PDB file of C-alpha atoms in Angstrom:
ATOM      1  CA  MET N 829      -1.869 -22.747  -4.438  1.00 40.00           C
ATOM      2  CA  GLU N 830      -4.922 -22.177  -2.259  1.00 39.00           C
ATOM      3  CA  LEU N 831      -6.202 -18.855  -1.101  1.00 43.00           C
ATOM      4  CA  LEU N 832      -8.823 -19.598   1.505  1.00 39.00           C
ATOM      5  CA  LYS N 833     -10.335 -16.735   3.433  1.00 41.00           C
ATOM      6  CA  ALA N 834     -11.549 -17.410   6.907  1.00 33.00           C
ATOM      7  CA  SER N 835     -15.129 -16.800   7.946  1.00 31.00           C
ATOM      8  CA  SER N 836     -15.761 -13.487   9.636  1.00 31.00           C
ATOM      9  CA  GLY N 837     -17.169 -15.204  12.693  1.00 29.00           C
ATOM     10  CA  LEU N 838     -20.438 -13.267  12.336  1.00 26.00           C
ATOM     11  CA  SER N 839     -23.222 -15.824  12.270  1.00 24.00           C
ATOM     12  CA  SER N 840     -25.307 -14.016   9.658  1.00 24.00           C
ATOM     13  CA  PHE N 841     -22.394 -14.042   7.225  1.00 22.00           C
ATOM     14  CA  ALA N 842     -20.511 -17.186   8.217  1.00 26.00           C
ATOM     15  CA  ALA N 843     -21.796 -19.269   5.317  1.00 26.00           C
ATOM     16  CA  THR N 844     -20.658 -16.894   2.585  1.00 32.00           C
ATOM     17  CA  VAL N 845     -17.023 -17.983   2.270  1.00 34.00           C
ATOM     18  CA  GLN N 846     -15.861 -18.038  -1.374  1.00 44.00           C
ATOM     19  CA  ASN N 847     -12.414 -18.182  -2.923  1.00 47.00           C
ATOM     20  CA  TYR N 848     -10.299 -17.825  -6.025  1.00 48.00           C
ATOM     21  CA  SER N 849      -8.269 -20.940  -6.855  1.00 50.00           C
ATOM     22  CA  VAL N 850      -5.177 -20.856  -8.943  1.00 52.00           C
ATOM     23  CA  GLU N 851      -4.146 -24.310  -9.939  1.00 58.00           C
ATOM     24  CA  ASN N 852      -3.812 -25.085  -6.302  1.00 48.00           C
ATOM     25  CA  MET N 853      -4.218 -21.393  -5.605  1.00 44.00           C
ATOM     26  CA  SER N 854      -7.429 -19.986  -4.231  1.00 42.00           C
ATOM     27  CA  TYR N 855      -8.487 -17.085  -2.118  1.00 38.00           C
ATOM     28  CA  THR N 856     -11.802 -16.426  -0.464  1.00 35.00           C
ATOM     29  CA  LEU N 857     -13.528 -13.156   0.214  1.00 33.00           C
ATOM     30  CA  PRO N 858     -14.616 -13.036   3.855  1.00 32.00           C
ATOM     31  CA  SER N 859     -18.084 -11.712   4.404  1.00 29.00           C
ATOM     32  CA  ILE N 860     -16.958  -9.218   7.030  1.00 30.00           C
ATOM     33  CA  ARG N 861     -15.640  -7.035   4.202  1.00 32.00           C
ATOM     34  CA  SER N 862     -19.154  -6.404   2.919  1.00 32.00           C
ATOM     35  CA  ILE N 863     -20.035  -4.550   6.107  1.00 27.00           C
ATOM     36  CA  ALA N 864     -17.386  -1.881   5.649  1.00 31.00           C
ATOM     37  CA  LYS N 865     -18.183  -1.580   1.950  1.00 31.00           C
ATOM     38  CA  LEU N 866     -21.813  -0.834   2.702  1.00 29.00           C
ATOM     39  CA  ALA N 867     -20.707   1.934   5.027  1.00 31.00           C
ATOM     40  CA  PHE N 868     -18.219   3.597   2.677  1.00 30.00           C
ATOM     41  CA  GLY N 869     -19.525   2.692  -0.780  1.00 34.00           C
ATOM     42  CA  SER N 870     -17.377   1.854  -3.777  1.00 35.00           C
ATOM     43  CA  ALA N 871     -16.391   5.346  -4.946  1.00 37.00           C
ATOM     44  CA  PRO N 872     -12.908   6.610  -4.022  1.00 41.00           C
ATOM     45  CA  PHE N 873     -12.581   9.338  -1.436  1.00 44.00           C
ATOM     46  CA  ALA N 874     -11.363  12.788  -2.324  1.00 43.00           C
ATOM     47  CA  PHE N 875      -7.850  12.961  -0.978  1.00 54.00           C
ATOM     48  CA  TYR N 876      -6.967  15.246   1.830  1.00 57.00           C
ATOM     49  CA  ASN N 877      -5.049  18.477   1.334  1.00 59.00           C
ATOM     50  CA  ILE N 878      -3.564  19.861   4.539  1.00 55.00           C
ATOM     51  CA  GLY N 879      -3.339  23.288   2.885  1.00 53.00           C
ATOM     52  CA  VAL N 880      -3.217  26.251   5.249  1.00 50.00           C
ATOM     53  CA  LEU N 881      -2.693  24.051   8.295  1.00 67.00           C
ATOM     54  CA  ALA N 882       0.875  23.280   7.274  1.00 74.00           C
ATOM     55  CA  GLY N 883       3.891  24.442   5.346  1.00 84.00           C
ATOM     56  CA  ALA N 884       4.562  23.356   1.788  1.00 92.00           C
ATOM     57  CA  PRO N 885       6.885  20.788   0.199  1.00 93.00           C
ATOM     58  CA  ASP N 886       9.798  22.243  -1.732  1.00 92.00           C
ATOM     59  CA  VAL N 887       8.975  23.308  -5.281  1.00 93.00           C
ATOM     60  CA  CYS N 888      10.772  20.938  -7.642  1.00 94.00           C
ATOM     61  CA  VAL N 889      11.701  21.860 -11.215  1.00 92.00           C
ATOM     62  CA  ASN N 890      13.601  19.969 -13.921  1.00 90.00           C
ATOM     63  CA  THR N 891      13.235  16.805 -11.890  1.00 94.00           C
ATOM     64  CA  GLN N 892      14.784  13.447 -12.728  1.00 94.00           C
ATOM     65  CA  LEU N 893      13.105  10.064 -12.609  1.00 96.00           C
ATOM     66  CA  SER N 894      14.232   8.141  -9.548  1.00 95.00           C
ATOM     67  CA  CYS N 895      16.531   5.160 -10.064  1.00 93.00           C
ATOM     68  CA  HIS N 896      17.516   6.466 -13.514  1.00 93.00           C
ATOM     69  CA  ASN N 897      20.381   8.756 -12.529  1.00 92.00           C
ATOM     70  CA  ALA N 898      23.935   8.009 -13.617  1.00 89.00           C
ATOM     71  CA  THR N 899      25.479  10.092 -10.831  1.00 91.00           C
ATOM     72  CA  ALA N 900      24.413  11.065  -7.329  1.00 91.00           C
ATOM     73  CA  VAL N 901      21.712  13.733  -7.102  1.00 93.00           C
ATOM     74  CA  ALA N 902      22.422  16.317  -4.425  1.00 93.00           C
ATOM     75  CA  ASN N 903      18.888  17.561  -3.848  1.00 95.00           C
ATOM     76  CA  THR N 904      17.151  14.604  -2.231  1.00 96.00           C
ATOM     77  CA  CYS N 905      14.149  16.783  -1.439  1.00 97.00           C
ATOM     78  CA  CYS N 906      13.237  16.618  -5.125  1.00 97.00           C
ATOM     79  CA  PHE N 907      14.728  13.218  -5.916  1.00 96.00           C
ATOM     80  CA  ASN N 908      13.990  10.080  -3.929  1.00 94.00           C
ATOM     81  CA  ALA N 909      17.271   8.409  -3.019  1.00 92.00           C
ATOM     82  CA  PRO N 910      18.184   5.770  -2.181  1.00 88.00           C
ATOM     83  CA  GLY N 911      14.538   4.733  -1.855  1.00 85.00           C
ATOM     84  CA  GLY N 912      13.559   5.545  -5.416  1.00 91.00           C
ATOM     85  CA  LEU N 913      11.784   2.321  -6.420  1.00 92.00           C
ATOM     86  CA  LEU N 914       8.575   2.600  -4.420  1.00 93.00           C
ATOM     87  CA  GLN N 915       6.585  -0.557  -3.800  1.00 92.00           C
ATOM     88  CA  GLN N 916       2.869  -0.228  -3.117  1.00 94.00           C
ATOM     89  CA  THR N 917       2.040  -3.415  -1.229  1.00 94.00           C
ATOM     90  CA  GLN N 918      -1.465  -4.831  -0.853  1.00 95.00           C
ATOM     91  CA  PHE N 919      -2.752  -7.663   1.328  1.00 94.00           C
ATOM     92  CA  TRP N 920      -5.466 -10.241   0.904  1.00 88.00           C
ATOM     93  CA  ASP N 921      -5.858 -11.330   4.513  1.00 85.00           C
ATOM     94  CA  THR N 922      -7.578 -14.621   5.149  1.00 78.00           C
ATOM     95  CA  ASN N 923      -7.218 -15.584   8.755  1.00 80.00           C
ATOM     96  CA  PRO N 924      -8.725 -13.505  10.117  1.00 87.00           C
ATOM     97  CA  ALA N 925     -10.396 -11.843   7.159  1.00 85.00           C
ATOM     98  CA  THR N 926     -10.035  -8.058   7.079  1.00 89.00           C
ATOM     99  CA  GLY N 927     -11.340  -5.276   4.856  1.00 91.00           C
ATOM    100  CA  PRO N 928     -14.235  -4.965   2.389  1.00 91.00           C
ATOM    101  CA  THR N 929     -15.298  -8.047   0.422  1.00 85.00           C
ATOM    102  CA  ASN N 930     -14.340  -6.527  -2.915  1.00 90.00           C
ATOM    103  CA  SER N 931     -11.044  -4.876  -2.130  1.00 94.00           C
ATOM    104  CA  TRP N 932      -7.553  -5.799  -1.060  1.00 95.00           C
ATOM    105  CA  THR N 933      -6.038  -3.718   1.745  1.00 96.00           C
ATOM    106  CA  VAL N 934      -3.027  -1.406   2.090  1.00 96.00           C
ATOM    107  CA  HIS N 935       0.242  -2.520   3.592  1.00 93.00           C
ATOM    108  CA  GLY N 936       2.800   0.196   2.930  1.00 86.00           C
ATOM    109  CA  LEU N 937       5.247   1.957   0.608  1.00 87.00           C
ATOM    110  CA  PRO N 938       8.867   0.768   0.983  1.00 77.00           C
ATOM    111  CA  ASN N 939      11.867   0.229  -1.274  1.00 80.00           C
ATOM    112  CA  ASN N 940      15.244   1.110  -2.687  1.00 86.00           C
ATOM    113  CA  CYS N 941      16.234   0.984  -6.347  1.00 88.00           C
ATOM    114  CA  ASP N 942      17.665  -2.527  -6.025  1.00 82.00           C
ATOM    115  CA  GLY N 943      14.567  -3.955  -4.368  1.00 76.00           C
ATOM    116  CA  THR N 944      15.949  -3.790  -0.831  1.00 82.00           C
ATOM    117  CA  TYR N 945      14.675  -1.202   1.618  1.00 83.00           C
ATOM    118  CA  GLY N 946      15.948   1.001   4.358  1.00 86.00           C
ATOM    119  CA  GLN N 947      14.251   0.881   7.700  1.00 92.00           C
ATOM    120  CA  TYR N 948      13.878   3.042  10.788  1.00 95.00           C
ATOM    121  CA  CYS N 949      15.939   5.806   9.221  1.00 95.00           C
ATOM    122  CA  ASP N 950      15.167   8.537  11.780  1.00 96.00           C
ATOM    123  CA  GLU N 951      14.876   7.572  15.425  1.00 96.00           C
ATOM    124  CA  LYS N 952      13.634  11.070  16.301  1.00 97.00           C
ATOM    125  CA  ARG N 953      10.550  10.558  14.140  1.00 97.00           C
ATOM    126  CA  GLN N 954       9.366   7.189  15.412  1.00 97.00           C
ATOM    127  CA  TYR N 955       5.946   8.625  16.196  1.00 97.00           C
ATOM    128  CA  THR N 956       3.477   6.681  18.317  1.00 95.00           C
ATOM    129  CA  ASN N 957       0.448   8.894  17.758  1.00 97.00           C
ATOM    130  CA  ILE N 958      -0.464   8.633  14.062  1.00 98.00           C
ATOM    131  CA  THR N 959      -4.194   8.934  14.694  1.00 98.00           C
ATOM    132  CA  ALA N 960      -3.676  12.058  16.778  1.00 98.00           C
ATOM    133  CA  ILE N 961      -1.392  13.585  14.141  1.00 98.00           C
ATOM    134  CA  LEU N 962      -3.964  13.061  11.380  1.00 98.00           C
ATOM    135  CA  LYS N 963      -6.736  14.495  13.544  1.00 97.00           C
ATOM    136  CA  SER N 964      -4.605  17.529  14.398  1.00 96.00           C
ATOM    137  CA  TYR N 965      -4.465  18.342  10.675  1.00 96.00           C
ATOM    138  CA  GLY N 966      -8.189  17.747  10.224  1.00 96.00           C
ATOM    139  CA  ALA N 967      -7.550  14.639   8.112  1.00 96.00           C
ATOM    140  CA  THR N 968     -10.568  12.727   9.395  1.00 96.00           C
ATOM    141  CA  THR N 969     -11.660  11.548   5.938  1.00 96.00           C
ATOM    142  CA  LEU N 970      -8.208  10.089   5.406  1.00 97.00           C
ATOM    143  CA  LEU N 971      -8.320   8.488   8.844  1.00 97.00           C
ATOM    144  CA  ASN N 972     -11.726   6.935   8.173  1.00 97.00           C
ATOM    145  CA  TYR N 973     -10.451   5.562   4.883  1.00 97.00           C
ATOM    146  CA  MET N 974      -7.420   4.048   6.581  1.00 98.00           C
ATOM    147  CA  ASN N 975      -9.628   2.409   9.189  1.00 97.00           C
ATOM    148  CA  THR N 976     -11.386   0.612   6.324  1.00 97.00           C
ATOM    149  CA  TYR N 977      -8.539  -0.188   3.941  1.00 97.00           C
ATOM    150  CA  TRP N 978      -5.303  -0.035   5.960  1.00 98.00           C
ATOM    151  CA  LEU N 979      -5.937  -2.660   8.585  1.00 97.00           C
ATOM    152  CA  ASN N 980      -3.823  -4.646  10.966  1.00 96.00           C
ATOM    153  CA  ASP N 981      -4.354  -8.320  11.674  1.00 93.00           C
ATOM    154  CA  PRO N 982      -6.357  -8.123  14.929  1.00 92.00           C
ATOM    155  CA  ASN N 983      -4.114 -10.841  16.332  1.00 91.00           C
ATOM    156  CA  ASP N 984      -1.093  -8.579  15.815  1.00 93.00           C
ATOM    157  CA  GLY N 985      -2.483  -5.408  17.359  1.00 95.00           C
ATOM    158  CA  THR N 986      -4.393  -2.256  16.490  1.00 97.00           C
ATOM    159  CA  ASN N 987      -4.528  -0.343  13.221  1.00 98.00           C
ATOM    160  CA  GLU N 988      -2.682   2.465  14.999  1.00 98.00           C
ATOM    161  CA  ALA N 989       0.174   0.117  15.854  1.00 98.00           C
ATOM    162  CA  PHE N 990       0.399  -0.982  12.208  1.00 97.00           C
ATOM    163  CA  TRP N 991       0.468   2.622  10.970  1.00 98.00           C
ATOM    164  CA  GLU N 992       3.152   3.533  13.493  1.00 98.00           C
ATOM    165  CA  HIS N 993       5.216   0.599  12.261  1.00 96.00           C
ATOM    166  CA  GLU N 994       4.855   1.509   8.576  1.00 96.00           C
ATOM    167  CA  TRP N 995       5.687   5.157   9.152  1.00 97.00           C
ATOM    168  CA  GLY N 996       8.637   4.450  11.443  1.00 97.00           C
ATOM    169  CA  LYS N 997      10.087   1.652   9.326  1.00 95.00           C
ATOM    170  CA  HIS N 998       9.463   2.969   5.811  1.00 94.00           C
ATOM    171  CA  GLY N 999       8.137   6.535   5.874  1.00 95.00           C
ATOM    172  CA  THR N1000      11.207   7.877   7.655  1.00 96.00           C
ATOM    173  CA  CYS N1001      13.383   6.454   4.861  1.00 95.00           C
ATOM    174  CA  ILE N1002      11.755   8.444   2.048  1.00 95.00           C
ATOM    175  CA  SER N1003      14.179  11.283   1.463  1.00 96.00           C
ATOM    176  CA  THR N1004      11.651  13.800   0.120  1.00 96.00           C
ATOM    177  CA  LEU N1005       9.656  13.485   3.358  1.00 97.00           C
ATOM    178  CA  ASP N1006      12.530  14.794   5.449  1.00 97.00           C
ATOM    179  CA  THR N1007      11.565  17.791   7.550  1.00 97.00           C
ATOM    180  CA  LYS N1008      14.116  19.960   5.729  1.00 97.00           C
ATOM    181  CA  CYS N1009      12.134  19.441   2.505  1.00 97.00           C
ATOM    182  CA  TYR N1010       9.327  21.784   3.579  1.00 97.00           C
ATOM    183  CA  THR N1011       8.999  25.547   3.523  1.00 95.00           C
ATOM    184  CA  ASN N1012       7.558  26.813   6.814  1.00 95.00           C
ATOM    185  CA  TYR N1013       7.558  23.261   8.114  1.00 96.00           C
ATOM    186  CA  LYS N1014       4.935  22.377  10.716  1.00 96.00           C
ATOM    187  CA  PRO N1015       5.688  19.473  13.030  1.00 96.00           C
ATOM    188  CA  GLN N1016       4.711  16.055  11.665  1.00 97.00           C
ATOM    189  CA  GLU N1017       3.079  17.324   8.464  1.00 97.00           C
ATOM    190  CA  GLU N1018       5.200  14.839   6.539  1.00 97.00           C
ATOM    191  CA  VAL N1019       3.296  12.045   8.295  1.00 97.00           C
ATOM    192  CA  VAL N1020       0.052  13.267   6.749  1.00 97.00           C
ATOM    193  CA  ASP N1021       1.734  13.403   3.341  1.00 97.00           C
ATOM    194  CA  PHE N1022       2.994   9.824   3.698  1.00 97.00           C
ATOM    195  CA  PHE N1023      -0.389   8.321   4.538  1.00 97.00           C
ATOM    196  CA  ASN N1024      -2.234  10.558   2.111  1.00 97.00           C
ATOM    197  CA  LYS N1025       0.032   9.617  -0.808  1.00 96.00           C
ATOM    198  CA  THR N1026       0.047   5.909   0.028  1.00 97.00           C
ATOM    199  CA  THR N1027      -3.746   5.722   0.124  1.00 97.00           C
ATOM    200  CA  GLN N1028      -3.939   7.853  -3.007  1.00 96.00           C
ATOM    201  CA  LEU N1029      -1.731   5.372  -4.796  1.00 96.00           C
ATOM    202  CA  PHE N1030      -3.703   2.452  -3.404  1.00 97.00           C
ATOM    203  CA  GLN N1031      -6.906   3.821  -4.915  1.00 97.00           C
ATOM    204  CA  THR N1032      -5.376   3.670  -8.384  1.00 96.00           C
ATOM    205  CA  LEU N1033      -4.509  -0.034  -7.959  1.00 97.00           C
ATOM    206  CA  ASP N1034      -7.696  -2.070  -7.764  1.00 97.00           C
ATOM    207  CA  THR N1035      -6.344  -5.602  -7.566  1.00 96.00           C
ATOM    208  CA  TYR N1036      -9.764  -7.120  -7.043  1.00 92.00           C
ATOM    209  CA  THR N1037     -11.118  -5.519 -10.222  1.00 96.00           C
ATOM    210  CA  TYR N1038      -7.984  -6.343 -12.215  1.00 96.00           C
ATOM    211  CA  LEU N1039      -8.479 -10.029 -11.455  1.00 91.00           C
ATOM    212  CA  SER N1040     -12.245  -9.949 -11.930  1.00 92.00           C
ATOM    213  CA  ALA N1041     -11.843  -8.382 -15.381  1.00 95.00           C
ATOM    214  CA  ALA N1042      -9.817 -11.445 -16.379  1.00 94.00           C
ATOM    215  CA  GLY N1043     -12.511 -13.791 -15.110  1.00 90.00           C
ATOM    216  CA  ILE N1044     -10.600 -14.555 -11.930  1.00 81.00           C
ATOM    217  CA  VAL N1045     -13.445 -14.383  -9.467  1.00 72.00           C
ATOM    218  CA  PRO N1046     -14.196 -15.830  -6.032  1.00 63.00           C
ATOM    219  CA  SER N1047     -14.998 -19.519  -6.071  1.00 64.00           C
ATOM    220  CA  SER N1048     -14.817 -22.315  -3.552  1.00 64.00           C
ATOM    221  CA  SER N1049     -13.714 -24.811  -6.201  1.00 70.00           C
ATOM    222  CA  LYS N1050     -12.435 -23.252  -9.438  1.00 72.00           C
ATOM    223  CA  THR N1051      -8.679 -22.865  -9.910  1.00 74.00           C
ATOM    224  CA  TYR N1052      -6.574 -20.405 -11.934  1.00 77.00           C
ATOM    225  CA  THR N1053      -2.979 -20.552 -13.047  1.00 83.00           C
ATOM    226  CA  LEU N1054      -0.367 -18.270 -11.593  1.00 87.00           C
ATOM    227  CA  ALA N1055       0.393 -17.199 -15.155  1.00 90.00           C
ATOM    228  CA  ALA N1056      -3.213 -16.033 -15.543  1.00 89.00           C
ATOM    229  CA  ILE N1057      -3.015 -13.962 -12.378  1.00 89.00           C
ATOM    230  CA  ASN N1058       0.256 -12.335 -13.408  1.00 92.00           C
ATOM    231  CA  ALA N1059      -1.153 -11.630 -16.876  1.00 95.00           C
ATOM    232  CA  ALA N1060      -4.275 -10.011 -15.428  1.00 95.00           C
ATOM    233  CA  LEU N1061      -2.236  -7.651 -13.276  1.00 95.00           C
ATOM    234  CA  GLU N1062       0.126  -6.762 -16.122  1.00 95.00           C
ATOM    235  CA  THR N1063      -2.716  -6.192 -18.584  1.00 95.00           C
ATOM    236  CA  ALA N1064      -4.316  -3.701 -16.220  1.00 95.00           C
ATOM    237  CA  ARG N1065      -1.217  -1.489 -15.933  1.00 93.00           C
ATOM    238  CA  GLY N1066       1.078  -2.341 -18.827  1.00 94.00           C
ATOM    239  CA  VAL N1067       3.881  -3.405 -16.482  1.00 95.00           C
ATOM    240  CA  SER N1068       4.359  -6.453 -14.321  1.00 93.00           C
ATOM    241  CA  ALA N1069       3.460  -6.859 -10.681  1.00 93.00           C
ATOM    242  CA  VAL N1070       4.570  -9.431  -8.121  1.00 92.00           C
ATOM    243  CA  VAL N1071       2.307 -11.774  -6.219  1.00 90.00           C
ATOM    244  CA  GLN N1072       3.368 -13.501  -3.050  1.00 86.00           C
ATOM    245  CA  CYS N1073       2.002 -16.597  -1.415  1.00 78.00           C
ATOM    246  CA  SER N1074       2.043 -17.967   2.107  1.00 78.00           C
ATOM    247  CA  ASN N1075       1.449 -21.641   2.782  1.00 74.00           C
ATOM    248  CA  GLY N1076       0.122 -22.066  -0.729  1.00 70.00           C
ATOM    249  CA  ALA N1077      -2.260 -19.110  -0.458  1.00 73.00           C
ATOM    250  CA  LEU N1078      -2.106 -15.874  -2.443  1.00 78.00           C
ATOM    251  CA  ASP N1079      -1.887 -13.078   0.062  1.00 84.00           C
ATOM    252  CA  GLU N1080       0.083 -10.142  -1.378  1.00 90.00           C
ATOM    253  CA  ALA N1081       0.407  -8.043  -4.530  1.00 93.00           C
ATOM    254  CA  TRP N1082       3.317  -5.657  -5.082  1.00 93.00           C
ATOM    255  CA  TYR N1083       3.243  -2.752  -7.539  1.00 95.00           C
ATOM    256  CA  TYR N1084       6.337  -0.740  -8.437  1.00 94.00           C
ATOM    257  CA  PHE N1085       6.851   2.923  -9.289  1.00 95.00           C
ATOM    258  CA  ASP N1086       9.696   5.265 -10.035  1.00 95.00           C
ATOM    259  CA  VAL N1087       8.990   8.867  -9.075  1.00 96.00           C
ATOM    260  CA  LYS N1088       9.731  12.056 -10.980  1.00 96.00           C
ATOM    261  CA  GLY N1089      10.064  14.660  -8.255  1.00 96.00           C
ATOM    262  CA  SER N1090       9.037  14.301  -4.633  1.00 96.00           C
ATOM    263  CA  VAL N1091       6.665  11.755  -3.156  1.00 96.00           C
ATOM    264  CA  GLN N1092       4.436  14.623  -2.068  1.00 95.00           C
ATOM    265  CA  THR N1093       3.959  16.346  -5.438  1.00 95.00           C
ATOM    266  CA  GLY N1094       5.817  14.278  -8.030  1.00 96.00           C
ATOM    267  CA  THR N1095       4.637  11.916 -10.750  1.00 96.00           C
ATOM    268  CA  PHE N1096       4.544   8.181 -10.017  1.00 96.00           C
ATOM    269  CA  VAL N1097       5.598   6.205 -13.095  1.00 96.00           C
ATOM    270  CA  PRO N1098       4.617   2.495 -13.151  1.00 95.00           C
ATOM    271  CA  THR N1099       7.604   0.243 -13.718  1.00 94.00           C
ATOM    272  CA  ASN N1100       8.474  -3.430 -13.879  1.00 88.00           C
ATOM    273  CA  GLN N1101      10.032  -5.077 -10.856  1.00 72.00           C
ATOM    274  CA  GLY N1102      13.005  -6.367 -12.847  1.00 58.00           C
ATOM    275  CA  ARG N1103      15.568  -4.469 -10.768  1.00 51.00           C
ATOM    276  CA  ALA N1104      14.346  -6.058  -7.541  1.00 50.00           C
ATOM    277  CA  SER N1105      15.682  -9.362  -6.270  1.00 45.00           C
ATOM    278  CA  LEU N1106      12.245 -10.842  -5.746  1.00 42.00           C
ATOM    279  CA  SER N1107      12.159 -14.055  -7.755  1.00 37.00           C
ATOM    280  CA  LEU N1108      11.046 -16.054  -4.748  1.00 34.00           C
ATOM    281  CA  ALA N1109       7.849 -14.028  -4.645  1.00 37.00           C
ATOM    282  CA  TYR N1110       6.696 -15.881  -7.751  1.00 35.00           C
ATOM    283  CA  VAL N1111       7.010 -19.299  -6.153  1.00 37.00           C
ATOM    284  CA  CYS N1112       3.461 -20.203  -5.173  1.00 45.00           C
ATOM    285  CA  VAL N1113       3.074 -23.943  -4.697  1.00 41.00           C
TER     286      VAL N1113
END
């Protein structure tokens, strides 16, 4: 499986294409990523707290771990249902290359307990102004971070369009982000919580470093087995992850969590993907 990253198209960096190969699997790190990394550095951002600008999520006590209930849980403001198996998806985009040279990028946060996912669950909250919403809550640090690590393929549209899609398709299906789950709710504050929590989670999942620690580093010629990649990701967290390939190239990593409490304030517990029907994601040839 080959993972070739395209050149950034910037003449001063065009010759720096390198890739990871995995027994027919390689991925390159496009030089354009180094530009953003120089601007933002390697340290994680402090995450944004909307505080006095908004209401507050419901206080949850004696919470259950999502996807582990034997009977229906009535309070879906403190228990994620049916979307209790949350999947933090990351991209390694190659054509065109996007993001910093030493980091994967954010895709989203979908999923139900069986590995399927709901979509577009609230037509009234299909917002088309994510950037404006974040700015209205003073979340400029979060917005800057997203413009570095949560990027759309330029051929598919703007970052804003991607964020609108992820919120509308997946964010509206997270039960604890329903407007009724806030005390003194302020319009669209749940949008800030969705993007804040997703980027927070992303910062705890450094796919690039996980692979590098196992000696899986960019190369234009060396190959690695799929088993080695899976082992590197599992070693880093103690539970398995899923990698997905496109046209023989590694381009996605999926990490799974159950949640004890709400998405906003609960505890994310790493879990294996065994409940999900995702066996095809392992087929990288």
